[in-house]
Each structure stands twice: as structure tokens, then as C-alpha cells.
Amino acid sequence: MLNRVAVLSDIHGVLPALEAVLAEPDVRAAERIVLTGDIAAGPQPTEVLDLLMSLGDRVDWIAGNADRELLEHRRNAPTSAPTPDPLTPWAADRLRPDHLDLLASLPRTLTLPVRGLGTVLFCHATPRDDEEVVLVDSRLDRWQEVFTDLDDDIRTVVCGHTHMPFVRLAHGRLVVNPGSVGMPYGRPGAHWALLGPGTDLRHTPYDLEAAVHRLTRTSTYPDAAAWADYYLHARATDADALAAFGPRDGRTNTP
């Protein structure tokens, strides 16, 4: 049984944000660090992967849809459908063979026993799919649908993908989204969560202007300056994100 687990999601290749979270005393003291996907798809993919790999067995990794897409681009590039995001092929082309092997080995879900929370299931988007959308205000029958086939002893589900932190109950299960470390929507800074014996959503401020300057100076991604300015400053609000994601959780506009 683990006493403290730090959950980091959606780092998206932003090294300054990751460094700020890893420097937090509660992250340093946590018995485990769980990464709930979308780790490297960003302006500093190799730097982020190398730092996380250096932490060894303290880190449990889960694949997200963006991690899968990096791998697919490298291994199926001649036949892959074009991606609308130019950052994906750029980041994928910078990964070394050991990075690709790591991404290929990552599970889609992970369960760990956490004190006070019992058996916790960690995933990227939902337990059954790495791109499904569920939100803090998703209807209960949607949550029932995505929980299909979960064992009854799993009473806590931790997911990422939508980059907005929340904690809610759904059909008796506690659902935790830690938000995004590197690409937050709604509020700048690095978002993460600490589990055990309860759930604690955390927010780590860091020097955004210095981080934007660093990414612009060190990343060879052609649009690094614009990308860093937009995402690190969270210029997409939570209202913008909910409006974009909402139709993807199956909701309708009827009351």
C-alpha cells in the first residue's frame, strides 16, 4: 500500500514546467510518480523523456494518445494519415530508438493500491480509450458508459487528457483529473495531483517569461516562440476548452 503518489499528466514536452513540479517537496517525498500520458509531444521531447527516465523505478508510465501518435508517425510515417498538428511529426523525428522503445512499451492503464483510496486505476482519457472525452460536467450515464467492465473494487479513477483539473463523484467512484503540467487550460502554471490518503489538486507557479524565452532559445521547433507563449500562458481559457471538448462527450444542447 502506497502512502503518497504524485500524478503528473499532459507534460507535453515542456521541460521548465516539469522541472518546477519535480522540485516540489511533496513530489520529491512521494513514493511513486505516475505519468498519465501525453508526455513528450511538445517543444522539448527528448529533454523531458531523458529527465523522467533518469528517475528510475520511482516513475510509472502510462501512454496517452499523443505518445501513441509520436510512435505511429515514426514507425508508419510513409503510410500515416497527415496530422493536423505540425508539432507531432517534428517531435517524433527527434526521438532516439530508446525513446521509441520506451513509448512502445507503455501500458494504457495501471492500478496501484493507495492508502485511503484503495485500488486506484490510472489512465489517460478513460479506462477503455486514450482519446475519449469526459469532463467535470459530463452526465452520469456517460460516466457509467466509460466505466463499463471496471472491477467493482476500483473506487478511484485518475485520468488526464482534457488539461483541466477536477475531482468529482460518479456512480460512487471518485474521479480525479490532475490537469496539465505543460499545457494548462484556464490558469497558467503546472497542475498536478497528490494522492493518499485523500486527493489534493496542486498548482505550481513558475517563471513563465523565463520559460518562454528558454523554449524559444533552445527548441528547434520552428514555431516554438508562438507555441510557448500561447500554451504556457494558458491563453485558452477553461470556458474555451469546455466549449471545444463538450460536444465530444456525447452531450446534446437539449435540456
PDB file of C-alpha atoms in Angstrom:
ATOM      1  CA  MET A   1       0.000   0.000   0.000  1.00  0.00           C
ATOM      2  CA  LEU A   2       1.436   3.358  -1.079  1.00  0.00           C
ATOM      3  CA  ASN A   3       1.108   6.358   1.216  1.00  0.00           C
ATOM      4  CA  ARG A   4       1.760   9.159  -1.291  1.00  0.00           C
ATOM      5  CA  VAL A   5       1.562   9.170  -5.084  1.00  0.00           C
ATOM      6  CA  ALA A   6       2.233  12.243  -7.217  1.00  0.00           C
ATOM      7  CA  VAL A   7       0.334  12.296 -10.508  1.00  0.00           C
ATOM      8  CA  LEU A   8       1.698  14.257 -13.458  1.00  0.00           C
ATOM      9  CA  SER A   9      -0.327  14.383 -16.656  1.00  0.00           C
ATOM     10  CA  ASP A  10      -0.026  16.014 -20.063  1.00  0.00           C
ATOM     11  CA  ILE A  11       3.533  17.317 -19.709  1.00  0.00           C
ATOM     12  CA  HIS A  12       3.658  17.773 -23.494  1.00  0.00           C
ATOM     13  CA  GLY A  13       7.398  18.199 -23.737  1.00  0.00           C
ATOM     14  CA  VAL A  14       7.666  21.336 -21.570  1.00  0.00           C
ATOM     15  CA  LEU A  15      10.848  20.929 -19.554  1.00  0.00           C
ATOM     16  CA  PRO A  16      10.636  24.066 -17.330  1.00  0.00           C
ATOM     17  CA  ALA A  17       7.154  23.083 -16.123  1.00  0.00           C
ATOM     18  CA  LEU A  18       8.267  19.519 -15.407  1.00  0.00           C
ATOM     19  CA  GLU A  19      11.360  20.715 -13.528  1.00  0.00           C
ATOM     20  CA  ALA A  20       9.206  23.008 -11.388  1.00  0.00           C
ATOM     21  CA  VAL A  21       6.898  20.154 -10.377  1.00  0.00           C
ATOM     22  CA  LEU A  22       9.718  17.710  -9.720  1.00  0.00           C
ATOM     23  CA  ALA A  23      11.276  20.291  -7.380  1.00  0.00           C
ATOM     24  CA  GLU A  24       8.153  20.353  -5.195  1.00  0.00           C
ATOM     25  CA  PRO A  25       8.902  18.824  -1.762  1.00  0.00           C
ATOM     26  CA  ASP A  26       5.802  16.617  -1.886  1.00  0.00           C
ATOM     27  CA  VAL A  27       6.798  15.244  -5.269  1.00  0.00           C
ATOM     28  CA  ARG A  28      10.314  14.553  -4.030  1.00  0.00           C
ATOM     29  CA  ALA A  29       8.871  12.758  -0.999  1.00  0.00           C
ATOM     30  CA  ALA A  30       6.242  10.763  -2.896  1.00  0.00           C
ATOM     31  CA  GLU A  31       6.817   7.040  -3.024  1.00  0.00           C
ATOM     32  CA  ARG A  32       5.756   6.938  -6.664  1.00  0.00           C
ATOM     33  CA  ILE A  33       5.259   9.360  -9.542  1.00  0.00           C
ATOM     34  CA  VAL A  34       2.610   8.300 -12.053  1.00  0.00           C
ATOM     35  CA  LEU A  35       2.592   9.848 -15.521  1.00  0.00           C
ATOM     36  CA  THR A  36      -0.857   9.657 -17.074  1.00  0.00           C
ATOM     37  CA  GLY A  37       0.168  10.159 -20.675  1.00  0.00           C
ATOM     38  CA  ASP A  38       0.926  12.787 -23.329  1.00  0.00           C
ATOM     39  CA  ILE A  39       4.446  13.077 -22.051  1.00  0.00           C
ATOM     40  CA  ALA A  40       6.734  14.047 -24.916  1.00  0.00           C
ATOM     41  CA  ALA A  41       4.630  15.670 -27.661  1.00  0.00           C
ATOM     42  CA  GLY A  42       5.888  19.209 -27.297  1.00  0.00           C
ATOM     43  CA  PRO A  43       8.844  21.510 -27.976  1.00  0.00           C
ATOM     44  CA  GLN A  44      11.363  19.634 -25.766  1.00  0.00           C
ATOM     45  CA  PRO A  45      10.515  15.960 -26.254  1.00  0.00           C
ATOM     46  CA  THR A  46      13.922  14.378 -25.732  1.00  0.00           C
ATOM     47  CA  GLU A  47      14.816  16.563 -22.763  1.00  0.00           C
ATOM     48  CA  VAL A  48      11.586  15.649 -20.965  1.00  0.00           C
ATOM     49  CA  LEU A  49      11.943  11.936 -21.655  1.00  0.00           C
ATOM     50  CA  ASP A  50      15.590  11.889 -20.564  1.00  0.00           C
ATOM     51  CA  LEU A  51      14.820  13.642 -17.291  1.00  0.00           C
ATOM     52  CA  LEU A  52      11.967  11.281 -16.466  1.00  0.00           C
ATOM     53  CA  MET A  53      13.986   8.210 -17.445  1.00  0.00           C
ATOM     54  CA  SER A  54      16.732   9.334 -15.053  1.00  0.00           C
ATOM     55  CA  LEU A  55      14.295   8.976 -12.119  1.00  0.00           C
ATOM     56  CA  GLY A  56      14.246   5.192 -12.495  1.00  0.00           C
ATOM     57  CA  ASP A  57      11.719   2.932 -10.833  1.00  0.00           C
ATOM     58  CA  ARG A  58      10.001   5.718  -8.878  1.00  0.00           C
ATOM     59  CA  VAL A  59       8.134   6.578 -12.066  1.00  0.00           C
ATOM     60  CA  ASP A  60       5.213   4.613 -13.503  1.00  0.00           C
ATOM     61  CA  TRP A  61       4.405   5.491 -17.101  1.00  0.00           C
ATOM     62  CA  ILE A  62       1.098   5.339 -18.994  1.00  0.00           C
ATOM     63  CA  ALA A  63       0.712   6.065 -22.695  1.00  0.00           C
ATOM     64  CA  GLY A  64      -1.536   8.839 -23.932  1.00  0.00           C
ATOM     65  CA  ASN A  65      -2.910   9.414 -27.398  1.00  0.00           C
ATOM     66  CA  ALA A  66      -0.139  11.896 -28.205  1.00  0.00           C
ATOM     67  CA  ASP A  67       2.530   9.363 -27.191  1.00  0.00           C
ATOM     68  CA  ARG A  68       0.869   6.787 -29.440  1.00  0.00           C
ATOM     69  CA  GLU A  69       0.790   9.286 -32.301  1.00  0.00           C
ATOM     70  CA  LEU A  70       4.507  10.013 -31.964  1.00  0.00           C
ATOM     71  CA  LEU A  71       5.236   6.322 -32.218  1.00  0.00           C
ATOM     72  CA  GLU A  72       2.868   5.825 -35.129  1.00  0.00           C
ATOM     73  CA  HIS A  73       4.454   8.689 -37.037  1.00  0.00           C
ATOM     74  CA  ARG A  74       7.940   7.248 -36.711  1.00  0.00           C
ATOM     75  CA  ARG A  75       7.027   3.645 -37.388  1.00  0.00           C
ATOM     76  CA  ASN A  76       4.342   4.168 -40.013  1.00  0.00           C
ATOM     77  CA  ALA A  77       5.304   7.531 -41.461  1.00  0.00           C
ATOM     78  CA  PRO A  78       5.177   6.509 -45.151  1.00  0.00           C
ATOM     79  CA  THR A  79       1.543   5.397 -44.847  1.00  0.00           C
ATOM     80  CA  SER A  80       0.288   7.506 -41.942  1.00  0.00           C
ATOM     81  CA  ALA A  81      -2.540   9.933 -42.496  1.00  0.00           C
ATOM     82  CA  PRO A  82      -1.418  13.567 -42.269  1.00  0.00           C
ATOM     83  CA  THR A  83      -1.646  15.038 -38.786  1.00  0.00           C
ATOM     84  CA  PRO A  84      -3.248  18.463 -38.369  1.00  0.00           C
ATOM     85  CA  ASP A  85      -0.676  19.302 -35.683  1.00  0.00           C
ATOM     86  CA  PRO A  86       2.760  20.106 -37.165  1.00  0.00           C
ATOM     87  CA  LEU A  87       4.383  19.610 -33.759  1.00  0.00           C
ATOM     88  CA  THR A  88       3.699  15.860 -33.766  1.00  0.00           C
ATOM     89  CA  PRO A  89       5.936  14.915 -36.729  1.00  0.00           C
ATOM     90  CA  TRP A  90       8.600  17.373 -35.603  1.00  0.00           C
ATOM     91  CA  ALA A  91       8.744  15.906 -32.088  1.00  0.00           C
ATOM     92  CA  ALA A  92       8.540  12.329 -33.363  1.00  0.00           C
ATOM     93  CA  ASP A  93      11.527  12.841 -35.646  1.00  0.00           C
ATOM     94  CA  ARG A  94      13.670  13.878 -32.683  1.00  0.00           C
ATOM     95  CA  LEU A  95      13.163  10.731 -30.630  1.00  0.00           C
ATOM     96  CA  ARG A  96      16.011   8.244 -30.321  1.00  0.00           C
ATOM     97  CA  PRO A  97      15.487   4.482 -30.658  1.00  0.00           C
ATOM     98  CA  ASP A  98      15.463   4.088 -26.866  1.00  0.00           C
ATOM     99  CA  HIS A  99      12.708   6.699 -26.614  1.00  0.00           C
ATOM    100  CA  LEU A 100      10.654   4.846 -29.216  1.00  0.00           C
ATOM    101  CA  ASP A 101      11.151   1.539 -27.417  1.00  0.00           C
ATOM    102  CA  LEU A 102      10.013   3.138 -24.173  1.00  0.00           C
ATOM    103  CA  LEU A 103       6.864   4.606 -25.709  1.00  0.00           C
ATOM    104  CA  ALA A 104       6.078   1.291 -27.373  1.00  0.00           C
ATOM    105  CA  SER A 105       6.268  -0.496 -24.018  1.00  0.00           C
ATOM    106  CA  LEU A 106       3.863   1.763 -22.125  1.00  0.00           C
ATOM    107  CA  PRO A 107       0.572   0.345 -20.860  1.00  0.00           C
ATOM    108  CA  ARG A 108      -2.777   2.065 -21.389  1.00  0.00           C
ATOM    109  CA  THR A 109      -3.841   1.638 -17.746  1.00  0.00           C
ATOM    110  CA  LEU A 110      -2.250   0.937 -14.377  1.00  0.00           C
ATOM    111  CA  THR A 111      -3.642   0.029 -10.966  1.00  0.00           C
ATOM    112  CA  LEU A 112      -1.941   0.792  -7.664  1.00  0.00           C
ATOM    113  CA  PRO A 113      -3.066   0.465  -4.033  1.00  0.00           C
ATOM    114  CA  VAL A 114      -3.082   3.892  -2.388  1.00  0.00           C
ATOM    115  CA  ARG A 115      -3.770   4.443   1.300  1.00  0.00           C
ATOM    116  CA  GLY A 116      -7.201   5.938   1.867  1.00  0.00           C
ATOM    117  CA  LEU A 117      -8.267   5.379  -1.744  1.00  0.00           C
ATOM    118  CA  GLY A 118      -7.938   1.623  -2.172  1.00  0.00           C
ATOM    119  CA  THR A 119      -7.212   0.276  -5.636  1.00  0.00           C
ATOM    120  CA  VAL A 120      -6.729   3.251  -7.941  1.00  0.00           C
ATOM    121  CA  LEU A 121      -6.918   2.919 -11.711  1.00  0.00           C
ATOM    122  CA  PHE A 122      -4.792   5.363 -13.698  1.00  0.00           C
ATOM    123  CA  CYS A 123      -5.428   6.025 -17.380  1.00  0.00           C
ATOM    124  CA  HIS A 124      -5.015   8.814 -19.908  1.00  0.00           C
ATOM    125  CA  ALA A 125      -8.507   9.700 -21.164  1.00  0.00           C
ATOM    126  CA  THR A 126     -10.805   6.896 -19.970  1.00  0.00           C
ATOM    127  CA  PRO A 127     -10.132   3.339 -18.807  1.00  0.00           C
ATOM    128  CA  ARG A 128     -11.090   1.970 -22.213  1.00  0.00           C
ATOM    129  CA  ASP A 129      -9.809   4.566 -24.712  1.00  0.00           C
ATOM    130  CA  ASP A 130      -6.947   7.078 -24.904  1.00  0.00           C
ATOM    131  CA  GLU A 131      -8.979   9.760 -26.724  1.00  0.00           C
ATOM    132  CA  GLU A 132     -12.443   9.598 -25.170  1.00  0.00           C
ATOM    133  CA  VAL A 133     -13.633  12.787 -23.529  1.00  0.00           C
ATOM    134  CA  VAL A 134     -15.187  13.034 -20.081  1.00  0.00           C
ATOM    135  CA  LEU A 135     -15.460  16.338 -18.263  1.00  0.00           C
ATOM    136  CA  VAL A 136     -16.322  17.595 -14.813  1.00  0.00           C
ATOM    137  CA  ASP A 137     -19.881  18.242 -16.001  1.00  0.00           C
ATOM    138  CA  SER A 138     -20.341  15.099 -18.098  1.00  0.00           C
ATOM    139  CA  ARG A 139     -23.680  13.438 -17.411  1.00  0.00           C
ATOM    140  CA  LEU A 140     -23.818  10.391 -15.162  1.00  0.00           C
ATOM    141  CA  ASP A 141     -24.830   7.987 -17.889  1.00  0.00           C
ATOM    142  CA  ARG A 142     -21.703   8.996 -19.819  1.00  0.00           C
ATOM    143  CA  TRP A 143     -19.564   8.108 -16.797  1.00  0.00           C
ATOM    144  CA  GLN A 144     -21.426   4.818 -16.449  1.00  0.00           C
ATOM    145  CA  GLU A 145     -20.635   4.096 -20.080  1.00  0.00           C
ATOM    146  CA  VAL A 146     -16.896   4.732 -19.784  1.00  0.00           C
ATOM    147  CA  PHE A 147     -16.743   2.714 -16.543  1.00  0.00           C
ATOM    148  CA  THR A 148     -18.098  -0.379 -18.322  1.00  0.00           C
ATOM    149  CA  ASP A 149     -16.165  -3.512 -17.361  1.00  0.00           C
ATOM    150  CA  LEU A 150     -14.295  -1.907 -14.448  1.00  0.00           C
ATOM    151  CA  ASP A 151     -13.901  -4.203 -11.450  1.00  0.00           C
ATOM    152  CA  ASP A 152     -16.108  -3.290  -8.514  1.00  0.00           C
ATOM    153  CA  ASP A 153     -13.103  -2.880  -6.222  1.00  0.00           C
ATOM    154  CA  ILE A 154     -11.825   0.098  -8.242  1.00  0.00           C
ATOM    155  CA  ARG A 155     -13.353   3.056  -6.423  1.00  0.00           C
ATOM    156  CA  THR A 156     -10.978   5.775  -7.691  1.00  0.00           C
ATOM    157  CA  VAL A 157     -10.138   6.571 -11.315  1.00  0.00           C
ATOM    158  CA  VAL A 158      -7.419   9.051 -12.274  1.00  0.00           C
ATOM    159  CA  CYS A 159      -7.429  10.413 -15.809  1.00  0.00           C
ATOM    160  CA  GLY A 160      -5.927  13.276 -17.806  1.00  0.00           C
ATOM    161  CA  HIS A 161      -6.324  14.274 -21.472  1.00  0.00           C
ATOM    162  CA  THR A 162      -8.517  17.377 -21.135  1.00  0.00           C
ATOM    163  CA  HIS A 163      -5.920  19.544 -19.334  1.00  0.00           C
ATOM    164  CA  MET A 164      -8.380  20.854 -16.709  1.00  0.00           C
ATOM    165  CA  PRO A 165      -8.160  19.721 -13.058  1.00  0.00           C
ATOM    166  CA  PHE A 166     -11.200  18.432 -11.211  1.00  0.00           C
ATOM    167  CA  VAL A 167     -12.404  15.967  -8.579  1.00  0.00           C
ATOM    168  CA  ARG A 168     -15.945  14.571  -8.662  1.00  0.00           C
ATOM    169  CA  LEU A 169     -18.046  11.555  -7.754  1.00  0.00           C
ATOM    170  CA  ALA A 170     -19.651   9.496 -10.496  1.00  0.00           C
ATOM    171  CA  HIS A 171     -21.672   6.401  -9.625  1.00  0.00           C
ATOM    172  CA  GLY A 172     -19.871   6.094  -6.308  1.00  0.00           C
ATOM    173  CA  ARG A 173     -16.414   6.284  -7.836  1.00  0.00           C
ATOM    174  CA  LEU A 174     -14.087   9.189  -7.173  1.00  0.00           C
ATOM    175  CA  VAL A 175     -12.731  10.659 -10.416  1.00  0.00           C
ATOM    176  CA  VAL A 176      -9.572  12.777 -10.335  1.00  0.00           C
ATOM    177  CA  ASN A 177      -8.088  14.773 -13.197  1.00  0.00           C
ATOM    178  CA  PRO A 178      -4.796  16.420 -12.168  1.00  0.00           C
ATOM    179  CA  GLY A 179      -4.847  18.895 -15.060  1.00  0.00           C
ATOM    180  CA  SER A 180      -1.845  19.529 -17.283  1.00  0.00           C
ATOM    181  CA  VAL A 181       1.768  20.137 -16.314  1.00  0.00           C
ATOM    182  CA  GLY A 182       2.818  21.697 -19.613  1.00  0.00           C
ATOM    183  CA  MET A 183      -0.326  22.807 -21.486  1.00  0.00           C
ATOM    184  CA  PRO A 184      -2.855  24.087 -18.949  1.00  0.00           C
ATOM    185  CA  TYR A 185      -6.220  25.438 -19.968  1.00  0.00           C
ATOM    186  CA  GLY A 186      -7.722  28.190 -17.829  1.00  0.00           C
ATOM    187  CA  ARG A 187      -4.873  29.026 -15.439  1.00  0.00           C
ATOM    188  CA  PRO A 188      -1.112  29.292 -16.099  1.00  0.00           C
ATOM    189  CA  GLY A 189       1.316  27.193 -14.112  1.00  0.00           C
ATOM    190  CA  ALA A 190       1.894  23.464 -13.771  1.00  0.00           C
ATOM    191  CA  HIS A 191      -1.042  21.428 -12.489  1.00  0.00           C
ATOM    192  CA  TRP A 192      -0.682  18.024 -10.814  1.00  0.00           C
ATOM    193  CA  ALA A 193      -2.202  15.957  -8.004  1.00  0.00           C
ATOM    194  CA  LEU A 194      -1.113  14.282  -4.785  1.00  0.00           C
ATOM    195  CA  LEU A 195      -2.934  11.118  -3.739  1.00  0.00           C
ATOM    196  CA  GLY A 196      -3.075   9.455  -0.319  1.00  0.00           C
ATOM    197  CA  PRO A 197      -4.852   9.328   1.996  1.00  0.00           C
ATOM    198  CA  GLY A 198      -7.089  11.830   0.195  1.00  0.00           C
ATOM    199  CA  THR A 199      -6.920  13.718  -3.082  1.00  0.00           C
ATOM    200  CA  ASP A 200      -5.174  17.070  -3.368  1.00  0.00           C
ATOM    201  CA  LEU A 201      -5.111  19.083  -6.592  1.00  0.00           C
ATOM    202  CA  ARG A 202      -1.883  21.058  -6.739  1.00  0.00           C
ATOM    203  CA  HIS A 203      -0.705  24.077  -8.733  1.00  0.00           C
ATOM    204  CA  THR A 204       2.962  25.010  -9.144  1.00  0.00           C
ATOM    205  CA  PRO A 205       3.703  28.537 -10.393  1.00  0.00           C
ATOM    206  CA  TYR A 206       6.969  29.092 -12.246  1.00  0.00           C
ATOM    207  CA  ASP A 207       8.601  31.913 -14.194  1.00  0.00           C
ATOM    208  CA  LEU A 208       6.598  31.872 -17.413  1.00  0.00           C
ATOM    209  CA  GLU A 209       8.569  34.554 -19.218  1.00  0.00           C
ATOM    210  CA  ALA A 210      11.846  32.802 -18.478  1.00  0.00           C
ATOM    211  CA  ALA A 211      10.331  29.504 -19.638  1.00  0.00           C
ATOM    212  CA  VAL A 212       9.050  31.021 -22.886  1.00  0.00           C
ATOM    213  CA  HIS A 213      12.480  32.550 -23.512  1.00  0.00           C
ATOM    214  CA  ARG A 214      14.187  29.238 -22.749  1.00  0.00           C
ATOM    215  CA  LEU A 215      11.950  27.253 -25.084  1.00  0.00           C
ATOM    216  CA  THR A 216      12.373  29.847 -27.822  1.00  0.00           C
ATOM    217  CA  ARG A 217      16.143  29.762 -27.434  1.00  0.00           C
ATOM    218  CA  THR A 218      16.712  26.018 -27.051  1.00  0.00           C
ATOM    219  CA  SER A 219      13.965  24.290 -29.041  1.00  0.00           C
ATOM    220  CA  THR A 220      14.464  23.887 -32.768  1.00  0.00           C
ATOM    221  CA  TYR A 221      10.721  23.674 -33.379  1.00  0.00           C
ATOM    222  CA  PRO A 222      10.092  26.481 -35.914  1.00  0.00           C
ATOM    223  CA  ASP A 223       7.076  27.906 -34.064  1.00  0.00           C
ATOM    224  CA  ALA A 224       8.446  27.402 -30.546  1.00  0.00           C
ATOM    225  CA  ALA A 225       8.037  31.055 -29.541  1.00  0.00           C
ATOM    226  CA  ALA A 226       4.373  31.275 -30.527  1.00  0.00           C
ATOM    227  CA  TRP A 227       3.608  27.806 -29.143  1.00  0.00           C
ATOM    228  CA  ALA A 228       5.215  28.575 -25.785  1.00  0.00           C
ATOM    229  CA  ASP A 229       3.560  31.984 -25.486  1.00  0.00           C
ATOM    230  CA  TYR A 230       0.105  30.540 -26.149  1.00  0.00           C
ATOM    231  CA  TYR A 231       0.231  27.364 -24.084  1.00  0.00           C
ATOM    232  CA  LEU A 232       2.416  28.345 -21.148  1.00  0.00           C
ATOM    233  CA  HIS A 233       0.309  31.449 -20.554  1.00  0.00           C
ATOM    234  CA  ALA A 234      -2.877  29.332 -20.803  1.00  0.00           C
ATOM    235  CA  ARG A 235      -4.383  31.691 -23.346  1.00  0.00           C
ATOM    236  CA  ALA A 236      -7.074  29.061 -23.973  1.00  0.00           C
ATOM    237  CA  THR A 237      -9.500  29.512 -21.095  1.00  0.00           C
ATOM    238  CA  ASP A 238     -11.345  26.757 -19.313  1.00  0.00           C
ATOM    239  CA  ALA A 239     -14.532  28.055 -20.981  1.00  0.00           C
ATOM    240  CA  ASP A 240     -12.855  27.751 -24.388  1.00  0.00           C
ATOM    241  CA  ALA A 241     -11.745  24.211 -23.615  1.00  0.00           C
ATOM    242  CA  LEU A 242     -15.144  23.110 -22.299  1.00  0.00           C
ATOM    243  CA  ALA A 243     -16.832  24.543 -25.379  1.00  0.00           C
ATOM    244  CA  ALA A 244     -14.435  22.631 -27.629  1.00  0.00           C
ATOM    245  CA  PHE A 245     -14.485  19.355 -25.700  1.00  0.00           C
ATOM    246  CA  GLY A 246     -18.140  19.346 -24.660  1.00  0.00           C
ATOM    247  CA  PRO A 247     -19.622  18.002 -27.914  1.00  0.00           C
ATOM    248  CA  ARG A 248     -17.148  15.124 -27.795  1.00  0.00           C
ATOM    249  CA  ASP A 249     -18.601  13.638 -24.615  1.00  0.00           C
ATOM    250  CA  GLY A 250     -21.853  12.870 -26.370  1.00  0.00           C
ATOM    251  CA  ARG A 251     -23.902  15.645 -24.795  1.00  0.00           C
ATOM    252  CA  THR A 252     -26.650  17.448 -26.627  1.00  0.00           C
ATOM    253  CA  ASN A 253     -27.879  21.017 -26.397  1.00  0.00           C
ATOM    254  CA  THR A 254     -31.351  19.992 -25.317  1.00  0.00           C
ATOM    255  CA  PRO A 255     -32.224  20.471 -21.610  1.00  0.00           C
TER     256      PRO A 255
END
